[in-house]
Short mmCIF file of C-alpha atoms in Angstrom, two decimals:
data_model
loop_
_atom_site.label_atom_id
_atom_site.label_comp_id
_atom_site.label_asym_id
_atom_site.label_seq_id
_atom_site.Cartn_x
_atom_site.Cartn_y
_atom_site.Cartn_z
CA MET A 285 -11.16 -20.40 -62.04
CA CYS A 286 -12.02 -22.85 -59.28
CA SER A 287 -8.73 -24.58 -59.80
CA LEU A 288 -6.84 -21.33 -59.43
CA LEU A 289 -8.68 -20.56 -56.22
CA ALA A 290 -7.92 -24.00 -54.81
CA THR A 291 -4.28 -23.60 -55.72
CA ALA A 292 -4.15 -20.23 -54.02
CA ALA A 293 -5.92 -21.60 -50.98
CA ASN A 294 -3.40 -24.43 -50.61
CA ALA A 295 -0.32 -22.28 -51.28
CA GLU A 296 2.49 -22.75 -48.76
CA VAL A 297 3.02 -19.80 -46.50
CA LYS A 298 6.60 -18.63 -46.27
CA SER A 299 8.13 -17.12 -43.16
CA GLY A 300 11.81 -16.98 -44.07
CA ILE A 301 12.49 -19.57 -41.34
CA ASP A 302 12.22 -23.15 -42.59
CA GLU A 303 11.00 -24.71 -39.34
CA LEU A 304 8.15 -22.17 -39.09
CA ASP A 305 6.87 -22.47 -42.66
CA GLY A 306 4.85 -25.61 -41.94
CA PRO A 307 3.16 -24.40 -38.72
CA PHE A 308 2.33 -21.03 -40.28
CA THR A 309 0.87 -22.73 -43.36
CA GLN A 310 -1.25 -24.94 -41.11
CA PHE A 311 -2.33 -21.93 -39.06
CA VAL A 312 -3.26 -19.80 -42.07
CA GLU A 313 -4.85 -22.52 -44.20
CA GLY A 314 -6.19 -24.83 -41.51
CA LYS A 315 -9.40 -24.80 -39.51
CA GLY A 316 -10.46 -25.54 -35.94
CA ALA A 317 -8.13 -27.89 -34.05
CA ASP A 318 -5.52 -27.76 -36.83
CA ARG A 319 -4.90 -24.10 -36.07
CA THR A 320 -4.37 -24.68 -32.32
CA LYS A 321 -2.03 -27.57 -33.17
CA ALA A 322 -0.08 -25.18 -35.40
CA LEU A 323 0.32 -22.77 -32.49
CA ASP A 324 1.40 -25.64 -30.24
CA ALA A 325 4.03 -26.55 -32.83
CA ILE A 326 5.35 -22.99 -32.90
CA ALA A 327 5.51 -22.91 -29.10
CA ALA A 328 7.22 -26.33 -28.97
CA LEU A 329 10.15 -25.07 -31.06
CA GLU A 330 11.33 -23.04 -28.01
CA ARG A 331 13.15 -20.49 -30.13
CA ASN A 332 14.41 -17.29 -28.52
CA ASP A 333 11.76 -15.33 -30.38
CA THR A 334 8.88 -17.78 -29.78
CA ARG A 335 7.14 -15.53 -27.29
CA GLU A 336 7.57 -12.51 -29.57
CA VAL A 337 6.05 -14.45 -32.48
CA LEU A 338 3.06 -15.60 -30.42
CA ASP A 339 2.60 -12.06 -29.11
CA GLY A 340 2.73 -10.83 -32.71
CA ILE A 341 -0.07 -13.21 -33.73
CA LEU A 342 -2.15 -12.28 -30.69
CA ASN A 343 -1.72 -8.51 -31.12
CA GLY A 344 -2.06 -8.48 -34.92
CA ASP A 345 1.50 -7.28 -35.55
CA LEU A 346 2.20 -10.31 -37.77
CA MET A 347 0.39 -10.22 -41.14
CA LEU A 348 0.29 -12.20 -44.36
CA HIS A 349 1.60 -10.39 -47.44
CA LYS A 350 -0.89 -11.62 -50.03
CA ALA A 351 1.28 -11.18 -53.13
CA THR A 352 4.16 -13.28 -51.81
CA ASP A 353 2.32 -15.47 -49.22
CA THR A 354 4.90 -14.34 -46.67
CA ILE A 355 4.46 -13.76 -42.95
CA VAL A 356 5.83 -10.28 -42.13
CA TRP A 357 6.00 -7.86 -39.27
CA ALA A 358 3.80 -4.93 -40.29
CA SER A 359 3.48 -1.52 -38.65
CA LEU A 360 1.30 1.30 -39.86
CA ASP A 361 3.26 4.31 -41.11
CA GLY A 362 0.95 6.94 -42.51
CA ARG A 363 -1.33 5.29 -45.06
CA LYS A 364 0.95 2.32 -45.67
CA TYR A 365 2.39 -0.52 -43.65
CA THR A 366 6.15 -0.90 -43.41
CA MET A 367 7.19 -4.55 -43.46
CA GLN A 368 10.05 -6.55 -41.93
CA SER A 369 10.91 -10.20 -42.31
CA LEU A 370 9.88 -12.52 -39.46
CA ASP A 371 13.44 -12.66 -38.09
CA ARG A 372 13.61 -8.83 -38.49
CA SER A 373 16.80 -9.15 -40.54
CA LYS A 374 15.35 -7.55 -43.72
CA ASP A 375 13.26 -4.51 -44.49
CA LEU A 376 10.67 -5.52 -47.05
CA GLY A 377 9.52 -2.06 -48.00
CA SER A 378 5.96 -0.87 -47.57
CA ASP A 379 2.57 -1.71 -48.99
CA THR A 380 -1.08 -0.75 -48.65
CA LYS A 381 -3.54 -2.33 -46.25
CA ARG A 382 -5.29 -4.12 -49.15
CA LYS A 383 -2.11 -6.06 -49.90
CA LEU A 384 -1.88 -7.39 -46.37
CA SER A 385 -4.10 -9.73 -44.40
CA ARG A 386 -4.31 -10.06 -40.64
CA LEU A 387 -3.91 -13.57 -39.24
CA LYS A 388 -7.36 -14.67 -38.14
CA VAL A 389 -7.60 -14.90 -34.35
CA THR A 390 -10.91 -16.09 -32.88
CA ASN A 391 -11.79 -15.95 -29.19
CA SER A 392 -10.78 -19.57 -28.66
CA ILE A 393 -7.47 -19.00 -30.51
CA ARG A 394 -6.89 -15.86 -28.46
CA SER A 395 -7.42 -17.80 -25.22
CA HIS A 396 -5.11 -20.57 -26.42
CA LEU A 397 -2.43 -18.06 -27.36
CA ARG A 398 -2.56 -16.47 -23.93
CA SER A 399 -2.14 -19.86 -22.26
CA LEU A 400 0.83 -20.68 -24.48
CA ILE A 401 2.45 -17.31 -23.75
CA ALA A 402 1.88 -17.84 -20.04
CA SER A 403 3.45 -21.30 -20.27
CA LEU A 404 6.53 -19.77 -21.89
CA GLY A 405 6.76 -17.32 -18.94
CA LEU A 406 7.08 -20.26 -16.56
CA ARG A 407 10.67 -20.72 -17.68
CA SER A 408 11.60 -17.07 -17.45
CA ASP A 409 14.63 -16.05 -15.37
CA ASN A 410 12.53 -13.33 -13.77
CA PRO A 411 10.45 -14.59 -10.76
CA VAL A 412 7.87 -11.86 -11.37
CA GLN A 413 7.27 -13.14 -14.90
CA ARG A 414 7.07 -16.71 -13.64
CA LEU A 415 4.47 -15.67 -11.05
CA ALA A 416 2.48 -13.84 -13.72
CA ALA A 417 2.60 -16.93 -15.92
CA ILE A 418 1.35 -19.14 -13.08
CA ASP A 419 -1.46 -16.69 -12.26
CA ALA A 420 -2.52 -16.75 -15.91
CA LEU A 421 -2.88 -20.53 -15.71
CA MET A 422 -4.87 -20.63 -12.45
CA GLU A 423 -8.22 -20.56 -14.25
CA THR A 424 -7.18 -23.17 -16.82
CA PRO A 425 -4.68 -25.43 -15.00
CA GLU A 426 -5.46 -28.36 -17.30
CA GLN A 427 -3.53 -26.61 -20.08
CA LEU A 428 -0.24 -27.20 -18.26
CA PRO A 429 1.06 -30.75 -18.86
CA ASP A 430 1.71 -32.82 -15.73
CA GLU A 431 5.29 -33.49 -16.81
CA THR A 432 6.02 -29.78 -17.13
CA LEU A 433 4.51 -29.04 -13.74
CA THR A 434 6.53 -31.80 -12.08
CA GLU A 435 9.69 -30.50 -13.72
CA LEU A 436 8.98 -26.94 -12.58
CA LEU A 437 8.23 -28.04 -9.01
CA GLY A 438 11.55 -29.86 -8.89
CA SER A 439 13.62 -26.98 -10.23
CA GLU A 440 11.98 -23.91 -8.69
CA SER A 441 14.06 -22.14 -6.01
CA ASP A 442 11.97 -19.03 -5.33
CA LYS A 443 9.69 -19.69 -2.32
CA LYS A 444 6.88 -17.45 -3.54
CA VAL A 445 6.90 -18.97 -7.01
CA LEU A 446 7.08 -22.48 -5.53
CA ALA A 447 4.02 -21.77 -3.36
CA SER A 448 2.14 -20.59 -6.44
CA LEU A 449 3.16 -23.73 -8.30
CA HIS A 450 1.79 -25.86 -5.48
CA ALA A 451 -1.45 -23.86 -5.62
CA LEU A 452 -1.58 -24.51 -9.39
CA GLU A 453 -0.93 -28.20 -8.77
CA ALA A 454 -3.81 -28.28 -6.26
CA ARG A 455 -6.14 -26.77 -8.87
CA LYS A 456 -5.12 -29.43 -11.37
CA GLN A 457 -5.75 -32.11 -8.76
CA ALA A 458 -9.13 -30.58 -7.88
CA ILE A 459 -10.46 -31.27 -11.38
CA SER A 460 -9.09 -34.81 -11.50
CA ASP A 461 -11.43 -37.77 -12.08
CA ASN A 462 -9.83 -39.60 -9.17
CA PRO A 463 -11.52 -38.84 -5.78
CA ALA A 464 -8.27 -39.57 -3.91
CA THR A 465 -6.49 -36.92 -5.99
CA ARG A 466 -9.25 -34.41 -5.29
CA LEU A 467 -8.92 -35.12 -1.55
CA GLN A 468 -5.18 -34.51 -1.90
CA ALA A 469 -5.98 -31.17 -3.54
CA LEU A 470 -8.10 -30.16 -0.55
CA GLU A 471 -5.12 -30.68 1.76
CA THR A 472 -3.28 -27.95 -0.16
CA LEU A 473 -6.29 -25.72 -0.75
CA LYS A 474 -7.16 -25.50 2.95
CA THR A 475 -4.14 -23.24 3.48
CA ASP A 476 -4.85 -21.17 0.34
CA LEU A 477 -7.16 -18.27 1.26
CA SER A 478 -7.34 -16.61 -2.16
CA GLY A 479 -10.80 -15.88 -3.50
CA SER A 480 -10.46 -18.32 -6.40
CA SER A 481 -9.35 -21.11 -4.06
CA ARG A 482 -12.27 -20.54 -1.70
CA SER A 483 -14.70 -20.50 -4.62
CA LEU A 484 -13.25 -23.76 -5.93
CA VAL A 485 -13.58 -25.47 -2.54
CA GLN A 486 -17.13 -24.18 -2.14
CA GLN A 487 -17.95 -25.58 -5.57
CA MET A 488 -16.48 -28.95 -4.61
CA ALA A 489 -18.48 -28.95 -1.36
CA ALA A 490 -21.68 -28.30 -3.30
CA THR A 491 -21.31 -30.34 -6.49
CA ASP A 492 -18.69 -33.07 -6.11
CA VAL A 493 -20.17 -36.48 -6.92
CA GLU A 494 -18.08 -38.27 -4.31
CA PRO A 495 -19.62 -37.93 -0.77
CA SER A 496 -16.24 -38.22 0.98
CA VAL A 497 -14.86 -35.35 -1.14
CA GLN A 498 -17.96 -33.28 -0.48
CA GLU A 499 -17.61 -33.80 3.27
CA ALA A 500 -13.90 -32.96 3.24
CA ALA A 501 -14.54 -29.86 1.12
CA ALA A 502 -17.25 -28.69 3.52
CA LYS A 503 -14.77 -28.93 6.41
CA VAL A 504 -12.20 -26.96 4.41
CA VAL A 505 -14.81 -24.28 3.67
CA ILE A 506 -15.42 -23.87 7.42
CA ARG A 507 -11.70 -23.80 8.17
CA GLN A 508 -11.03 -21.21 5.44
CA ALA A 509 -13.91 -19.05 6.72
CA GLU A 510 -12.48 -19.16 10.26
CA LYS A 511 -9.05 -18.11 8.98
CA VAL A 512 -10.49 -15.29 6.88
CA THR A 513 -12.38 -14.02 9.94
CA PHE A 514 -9.25 -14.22 12.07
CA PHE A 515 -7.13 -12.29 9.57
CA ALA A 516 -9.92 -9.73 9.09
CA ARG A 517 -9.80 -9.06 12.83
CA LEU A 518 -6.01 -8.92 12.71
CA GLU A 519 -6.26 -6.39 9.89
CA THR A 520 -8.66 -4.29 11.95
CA VAL A 521 -6.18 -4.28 14.83
CA PHE A 522 -3.38 -3.27 12.45
CA PHE A 523 -5.39 -0.40 11.00
CA GLY A 524 -6.35 0.57 14.55
CA LEU A 525 -2.70 0.64 15.63
CA SER A 526 -1.88 2.60 12.48
CA LEU A 527 -4.56 5.17 13.26
CA GLY A 528 -3.43 5.14 16.89
CA SER A 529 0.17 5.88 15.88
CA VAL A 530 -1.05 8.89 13.88
CA LEU A 531 -3.07 10.09 16.88
CA VAL A 532 -0.11 9.61 19.22
CA LEU A 533 2.22 11.51 16.88
CA ALA A 534 -0.30 14.33 16.62
CA ALA A 535 -1.03 14.40 20.36
CA ILE A 536 2.37 13.81 21.89
CA GLY A 537 3.53 17.36 21.25
CA LEU A 538 0.29 18.61 22.75
CA ALA A 539 0.89 16.39 25.77
CA ILE A 540 4.01 18.50 26.38
CA SER A 541 2.50 21.98 25.97
CA PHE A 542 -0.97 21.21 27.38
CA GLY A 543 -0.11 18.39 29.73
CA VAL A 544 3.09 19.72 31.26
CA MET A 545 2.63 23.49 30.88
CA GLY A 546 -1.16 23.67 31.05
CA VAL A 547 -1.34 25.77 27.86
CA ILE A 548 -4.35 25.16 25.60
CA ASN A 549 -2.59 25.58 22.27
CA MET A 550 -5.23 25.75 19.52
CA ALA A 551 -2.44 26.36 16.98
CA HIS A 552 -1.02 22.88 17.58
CA GLY A 553 -2.74 21.53 14.44
CA GLU A 554 -1.19 24.29 12.33
CA LEU A 555 2.27 23.41 13.67
CA ILE A 556 1.60 19.87 12.41
CA MET A 557 0.56 21.38 9.09
CA LEU A 558 3.81 23.40 8.86
CA GLY A 559 5.80 20.21 9.46
CA ALA A 560 4.02 18.57 6.55
CA TYR A 561 4.88 21.56 4.36
CA CYS A 562 8.53 21.14 5.37
CA ALA A 563 8.39 17.64 3.83
CA TRP A 564 6.89 19.13 0.68
CA ALA A 565 9.54 21.88 0.53
CA MET A 566 12.38 19.37 0.90
CA GLN A 567 10.94 17.34 -1.97
CA GLN A 568 10.89 20.48 -4.10
CA LEU A 569 14.58 21.03 -3.32
CA MET A 570 15.53 17.38 -3.99
CA PRO A 571 12.96 16.00 -6.44
CA ASN A 572 15.22 13.13 -7.51
CA ALA A 573 16.03 11.91 -3.99
CA LEU A 574 12.68 11.35 -2.29
CA GLY A 575 14.06 9.08 0.43
CA VAL A 576 16.86 11.47 1.43
CA SER A 577 14.56 14.49 1.32
CA LEU A 578 12.07 12.75 3.62
CA LEU A 579 14.78 11.85 6.14
CA LEU A 580 16.22 15.37 6.06
CA SER A 581 12.77 16.91 6.44
CA ILE A 582 12.49 15.39 9.96
CA PRO A 583 15.20 17.58 11.57
CA VAL A 584 14.22 20.52 9.35
CA ALA A 585 10.58 20.32 10.45
CA PHE A 586 11.59 19.90 14.11
CA LEU A 587 13.81 22.99 14.08
CA PHE A 588 11.46 25.12 11.99
CA THR A 589 8.29 24.46 13.98
CA GLY A 590 10.24 24.40 17.24
CA LEU A 591 11.56 27.93 16.61
CA ILE A 592 8.06 29.09 15.68
CA GLY A 593 6.81 27.56 18.93
CA ILE A 594 9.45 29.42 20.95
CA PHE A 595 8.55 32.64 19.13
CA ILE A 596 4.83 32.15 19.95
CA GLU A 597 5.60 31.44 23.60
CA ARG A 598 7.88 34.46 23.99
CA THR A 599 5.61 36.93 22.20
CA VAL A 600 2.11 35.78 23.16
CA ILE A 601 1.69 32.93 25.61
CA ARG A 602 4.20 34.19 28.17
CA PHE A 603 1.87 37.10 28.94
CA LEU A 604 -1.20 34.90 29.30
CA TYR A 605 -0.13 32.25 31.85
CA GLY A 606 -2.91 31.61 34.35
CA ARG A 607 -5.55 32.91 31.92
CA PRO A 608 -6.66 29.83 29.97
CA LEU A 609 -9.55 31.49 28.11
CA GLU A 610 -7.32 34.27 26.74
CA THR A 611 -4.66 31.68 25.84
CA LEU A 612 -7.22 29.62 23.96
CA LEU A 613 -8.46 32.63 21.97
CA ALA A 614 -4.95 33.91 21.27
CA THR A 615 -3.67 30.56 19.98
CA PHE A 616 -6.84 30.17 17.90
CA GLY A 617 -6.03 33.52 16.29
CA ILE A 618 -2.46 32.35 15.66
CA SER A 619 -3.79 29.21 13.98
CA LEU A 620 -5.84 31.35 11.58
CA ILE A 621 -2.81 33.54 10.84
CA LEU A 622 -0.63 30.50 10.07
CA GLN A 623 -3.28 29.05 7.76
CA GLN A 624 -3.61 32.33 5.89
CA LEU A 625 0.15 32.70 5.55
CA VAL A 626 0.31 29.28 3.88
CA ARG A 627 -2.59 30.15 1.57
CA THR A 628 -0.93 33.45 0.64
CA PHE A 629 2.67 32.40 0.12
CA ILE A 630 2.24 28.77 -1.07
CA SER A 631 -1.26 27.85 -2.20
CA SER A 632 -4.78 27.42 -0.94
CA GLN A 633 -4.85 24.06 -2.71
CA ASN A 634 -3.32 20.83 -1.50
CA VAL A 635 0.28 20.19 -2.53
CA PRO A 636 1.60 16.75 -3.57
CA VAL A 637 4.04 14.90 -1.32
CA ALA A 638 5.24 11.63 -2.86
CA ASN A 639 6.12 8.47 -0.97
CA PRO A 640 9.74 7.34 -1.41
CA GLU A 641 10.24 3.89 -2.84
CA PHE A 642 11.02 2.22 0.49
CA MET A 643 7.64 3.34 1.87
CA SER A 644 5.65 2.13 -1.12
CA GLY A 645 4.13 -1.30 -1.57
CA VAL A 646 2.78 -3.84 0.86
CA VAL A 647 4.07 -6.71 2.97
CA GLU A 648 1.81 -9.59 1.96
CA ILE A 649 1.29 -12.15 4.72
CA ASN A 650 -1.26 -14.16 2.72
CA SER A 651 -4.05 -13.64 0.19
CA VAL A 652 -6.36 -11.89 2.66
CA PHE A 653 -3.91 -10.07 4.94
CA SER A 654 -1.26 -7.58 3.92
CA LEU A 655 0.42 -4.64 5.67
CA THR A 656 1.04 -1.36 3.86
CA SER A 657 4.67 -0.30 4.12
CA ASN A 658 4.05 3.38 4.79
CA ARG A 659 1.81 2.61 7.79
CA LEU A 660 4.35 0.13 9.15
CA TYR A 661 7.10 2.75 8.93
CA ILE A 662 4.94 5.39 10.62
CA LEU A 663 4.00 2.99 13.41
CA ALA A 664 7.70 2.32 14.02
CA PHE A 665 8.50 6.03 13.70
CA CYS A 666 5.83 6.85 16.30
CA LEU A 667 7.40 4.43 18.79
CA VAL A 668 10.90 5.82 18.14
CA VAL A 669 9.71 9.40 18.71
CA PHE A 670 7.84 8.35 21.85
CA PHE A 671 10.80 6.59 23.48
CA LEU A 672 13.24 9.35 22.51
CA LEU A 673 10.95 11.93 24.12
CA LEU A 674 10.44 9.72 27.16
CA SER A 675 14.20 9.32 27.54
CA LEU A 676 14.73 13.06 27.13
CA LEU A 677 12.29 13.89 29.91
CA ARG A 678 13.41 11.10 32.21
CA TYR A 679 17.18 10.91 31.88
CA THR A 680 18.41 14.43 30.99
CA ARG A 681 18.88 17.59 33.04
CA PHE A 682 16.43 19.39 30.78
CA GLY A 683 13.80 16.73 31.46
CA LEU A 684 14.41 16.97 35.18
CA GLU A 685 13.94 20.75 35.09
CA VAL A 686 10.76 20.40 33.00
CA ARG A 687 9.29 17.99 35.53
CA ALA A 688 10.37 20.20 38.41
CA VAL A 689 8.72 23.29 36.92
CA SER A 690 5.54 21.39 36.03
CA GLN A 691 5.19 19.93 39.53
CA ASN A 692 6.16 22.94 41.65
CA ARG A 693 7.24 26.12 39.91
CA SER A 694 8.10 28.04 43.12
CA MET A 695 10.24 25.27 44.51
CA ALA A 696 11.97 24.84 41.15
CA ARG A 697 12.80 28.55 41.07
CA ALA A 698 14.11 28.35 44.61
CA MET A 699 16.41 25.53 43.45
CA GLY A 700 17.84 27.73 40.70
CA VAL A 701 15.80 26.54 37.73
CA ARG A 702 15.12 29.33 35.21
CA SER A 703 11.43 28.61 34.79
CA SER A 704 10.85 31.14 31.98
CA ARG A 705 13.61 29.53 29.90
CA ILE A 706 12.18 26.07 30.59
CA ASP A 707 8.73 27.33 29.53
CA SER A 708 10.07 28.51 26.16
CA LEU A 709 12.09 25.37 25.50
CA THR A 710 9.23 23.10 26.57
CA PHE A 711 6.77 24.86 24.30
CA GLY A 712 9.33 24.75 21.48
CA LEU A 713 9.85 21.02 22.09
CA GLY A 714 6.11 20.38 21.83
CA ALA A 715 5.94 22.46 18.64
CA GLY A 716 8.96 20.65 17.17
CA ILE A 717 7.37 17.26 17.80
CA ALA A 718 4.21 18.54 16.13
CA GLY A 719 6.39 19.39 13.13
CA ILE A 720 7.82 15.89 12.76
CA ALA A 721 4.30 14.51 13.23
CA GLY A 722 3.40 16.60 10.18
CA VAL A 723 6.25 14.97 8.21
CA ALA A 724 4.78 11.54 9.04
CA LEU A 725 1.25 12.63 8.16
CA SER A 726 2.45 13.95 4.80
CA GLN A 727 3.01 10.31 3.81
CA LEU A 728 -0.56 9.33 4.63
CA THR A 729 -2.85 12.20 3.76
CA ASN A 730 -3.21 15.32 1.64
CA VAL A 731 -1.05 18.28 2.62
CA GLY A 732 -2.99 21.54 2.67
CA PRO A 733 -3.68 24.57 4.88
CA ASN A 734 -6.51 22.71 6.68
CA LEU A 735 -4.46 19.62 7.53
CA GLY A 736 -4.09 20.49 11.21
CA GLN A 737 -7.79 21.07 11.84
CA ALA A 738 -8.50 17.39 11.26
CA TYR A 739 -6.27 16.40 14.17
CA ILE A 740 -6.56 19.10 16.82
CA VAL A 741 -9.76 17.73 18.44
CA ASP A 742 -8.50 14.14 18.32
CA SER A 743 -5.22 15.27 19.86
CA PHE A 744 -6.99 16.87 22.83
CA MET A 745 -9.11 13.72 23.23
CA VAL A 746 -6.02 11.54 23.37
CA VAL A 747 -4.27 13.77 25.92
CA VAL A 748 -7.34 14.08 28.17
CA PHE A 749 -8.18 10.35 27.99
CA GLY A 750 -4.63 9.27 28.73
CA GLY A 751 -4.14 11.63 31.62
CA VAL A 752 -2.83 15.16 31.35
CA GLY A 753 0.97 15.26 31.33
CA ASN A 754 1.53 11.50 31.18
CA LEU A 755 3.36 10.30 28.05
CA TRP A 756 2.56 6.64 28.64
CA GLY A 757 -1.07 7.63 29.01
CA THR A 758 -0.87 9.44 25.65
CA LEU A 759 0.57 6.34 23.96
CA ILE A 760 -1.99 3.93 25.43
CA SER A 761 -4.97 6.23 24.91
CA GLY A 762 -3.96 6.98 21.31
CA MET A 763 -3.67 3.29 20.44
CA THR A 764 -6.90 2.46 22.33
CA LEU A 765 -8.92 5.16 20.59
CA GLY A 766 -7.44 4.17 17.22
CA ILE A 767 -8.40 0.50 17.63
CA ALA A 768 -11.83 1.40 19.05
CA ASN A 769 -12.52 3.59 16.01
CA LYS A 770 -11.54 0.87 13.56
CA ILE A 771 -13.57 -1.80 15.37
CA MET A 772 -16.73 0.33 15.26
CA GLU A 773 -16.29 1.70 11.73
CA PRO A 774 -17.50 -1.42 9.83
CA TRP A 775 -20.93 -1.40 11.44
CA ALA A 776 -21.31 2.23 12.53
CA GLY A 777 -19.48 4.17 9.82
CA ALA A 778 -16.51 6.50 10.30
CA ILE A 779 -18.46 9.54 11.52
CA LEU A 780 -20.76 7.67 13.93
CA ALA A 781 -17.77 5.74 15.28
CA LYS A 782 -16.07 9.04 16.16
CA ILE A 783 -19.23 10.29 17.83
CA LEU A 784 -19.52 7.10 19.88
CA VAL A 785 -15.88 7.42 20.95
CA LEU A 786 -16.51 11.02 21.98
CA ILE A 787 -19.59 10.03 24.01
CA PHE A 788 -17.61 7.28 25.71
CA LEU A 789 -14.84 9.75 26.49
CA ILE A 790 -17.25 12.27 28.05
CA MET A 791 -18.75 9.53 30.24
CA PHE A 792 -15.28 8.30 31.16
CA ILE A 793 -14.13 11.77 32.22
CA GLN A 794 -17.17 12.06 34.51
CA LYS A 795 -15.79 9.07 36.42
CA ARG A 796 -12.06 9.80 36.06
CA PRO A 797 -11.56 13.53 35.42
CA ARG A 798 -7.76 13.15 35.38
CA GLY A 799 -7.74 10.42 32.74
CA LEU A 800 -6.29 6.92 32.72
CA PHE A 801 -2.95 7.87 34.23
CA PRO A 802 -3.29 11.08 36.27
CA GLN A 803 -0.14 13.00 37.06
CA ARG A 804 0.63 15.98 39.19
CA GLY A 805 1.30 19.19 37.29
CA ARG A 806 0.62 22.85 37.18
CA ALA A 807 -2.94 22.37 35.97
CA VAL A 808 -3.65 19.88 38.72
CA GLU A 809 -2.27 22.16 41.38
CA ALA A 810 -4.35 25.01 40.08
CA GLY A 811 -7.47 22.81 40.32
#
């Protein structure tokens, strides 16, 4: 009986591939280091299906058929496993679970398999797979032979992958027994700001047995900390500019209607909301072309909200000029009507607006500083809208008439300017810009009936702080308030930061009632 058992235990495992029979026998029958050597032998064969085989061992898809001592691909089908030969050229029928045995994979074997699979990825044609393979080796760089690393460094053409390989090389050097090699590693690690790199340098500064290495590591720790602080501040400025661009987009339309015409339009936020719904509607019409639908939604939102603005001016506001309190109440009522219309005919819940592919992802500068693509696009979009509007008001006949009416309505009329027509078009222009602001906001926040309420107060703050009727003032005040908010948020919180900004604004207006860049206009003349 014992003899039979010994014979069975030493039986050669068959795989159907001659060069794999030996390694699989060693892996199945061996113990400890013999099993890892067997895996190394499989990996060293560099067959086309080597990675698939190693994945199969790791995931339990490869099993041993006990009756024939054959390695097979096994997949559960009902109560039985269907079997295929290792090269997948033959179907071997099906058998019960009792006739099959999983290949034993301990934690150490599992870790070794993952390292081997990662090493295979280093030679992939796909840079993303090569990067993933390098990342998998960062914690255990000693598993990559020096010769392989040197070969990869000499042949790699992708800059990002090459930088990762150098980082991996530095980690190998950092665990070297030679102090000079560890010092060489610090030269590379001082530019690597990833969390694992900083932890490694901190560990070297605290525990390295060589005083010169400890001292050099301590200097690198300080240098890395300074860089992290610098990029954290840079990130705060970026988020501030991003928030500022949103505020400018939301306020710039109001700067036209409130700043130039002197109309307190409480429905401005709802015009922004309607613009965001235009983006949603275009995506419903073209669900398979998100980028095109977003671009088309810009003119659609401008025309739609612009026409609504003209309608509001002609039917309500025209009869309330010179009566700011009645205008405020009337436009507040309009804002409620617009919200209810959206709730009734679309939904009271938020609607999804997806980001097109070109606005997804991030631009990674380094391990601690990256820029989100959608915020970069909106920042650029804000500047484009601003300069187009500035050019319209400065270099066109319409802009000249708007400025003439805002500065002296009587004189403008005497010169032949149809002030009532300019009033309608100006209000429509402000409403149209609010609409395209809504398209931009749809890429950053939830689109719902209450979207505009979140921006109406901030919009008035931006316009008042910058100086009523001054577009440059709107741009500068929007960016300033955005950066100020983001600087205070880390230590004061988002709500308290807004309150502090509001208090500062109230105190500022006491000193400069006309804002940063005061300009003559109808409101000023009335005062």
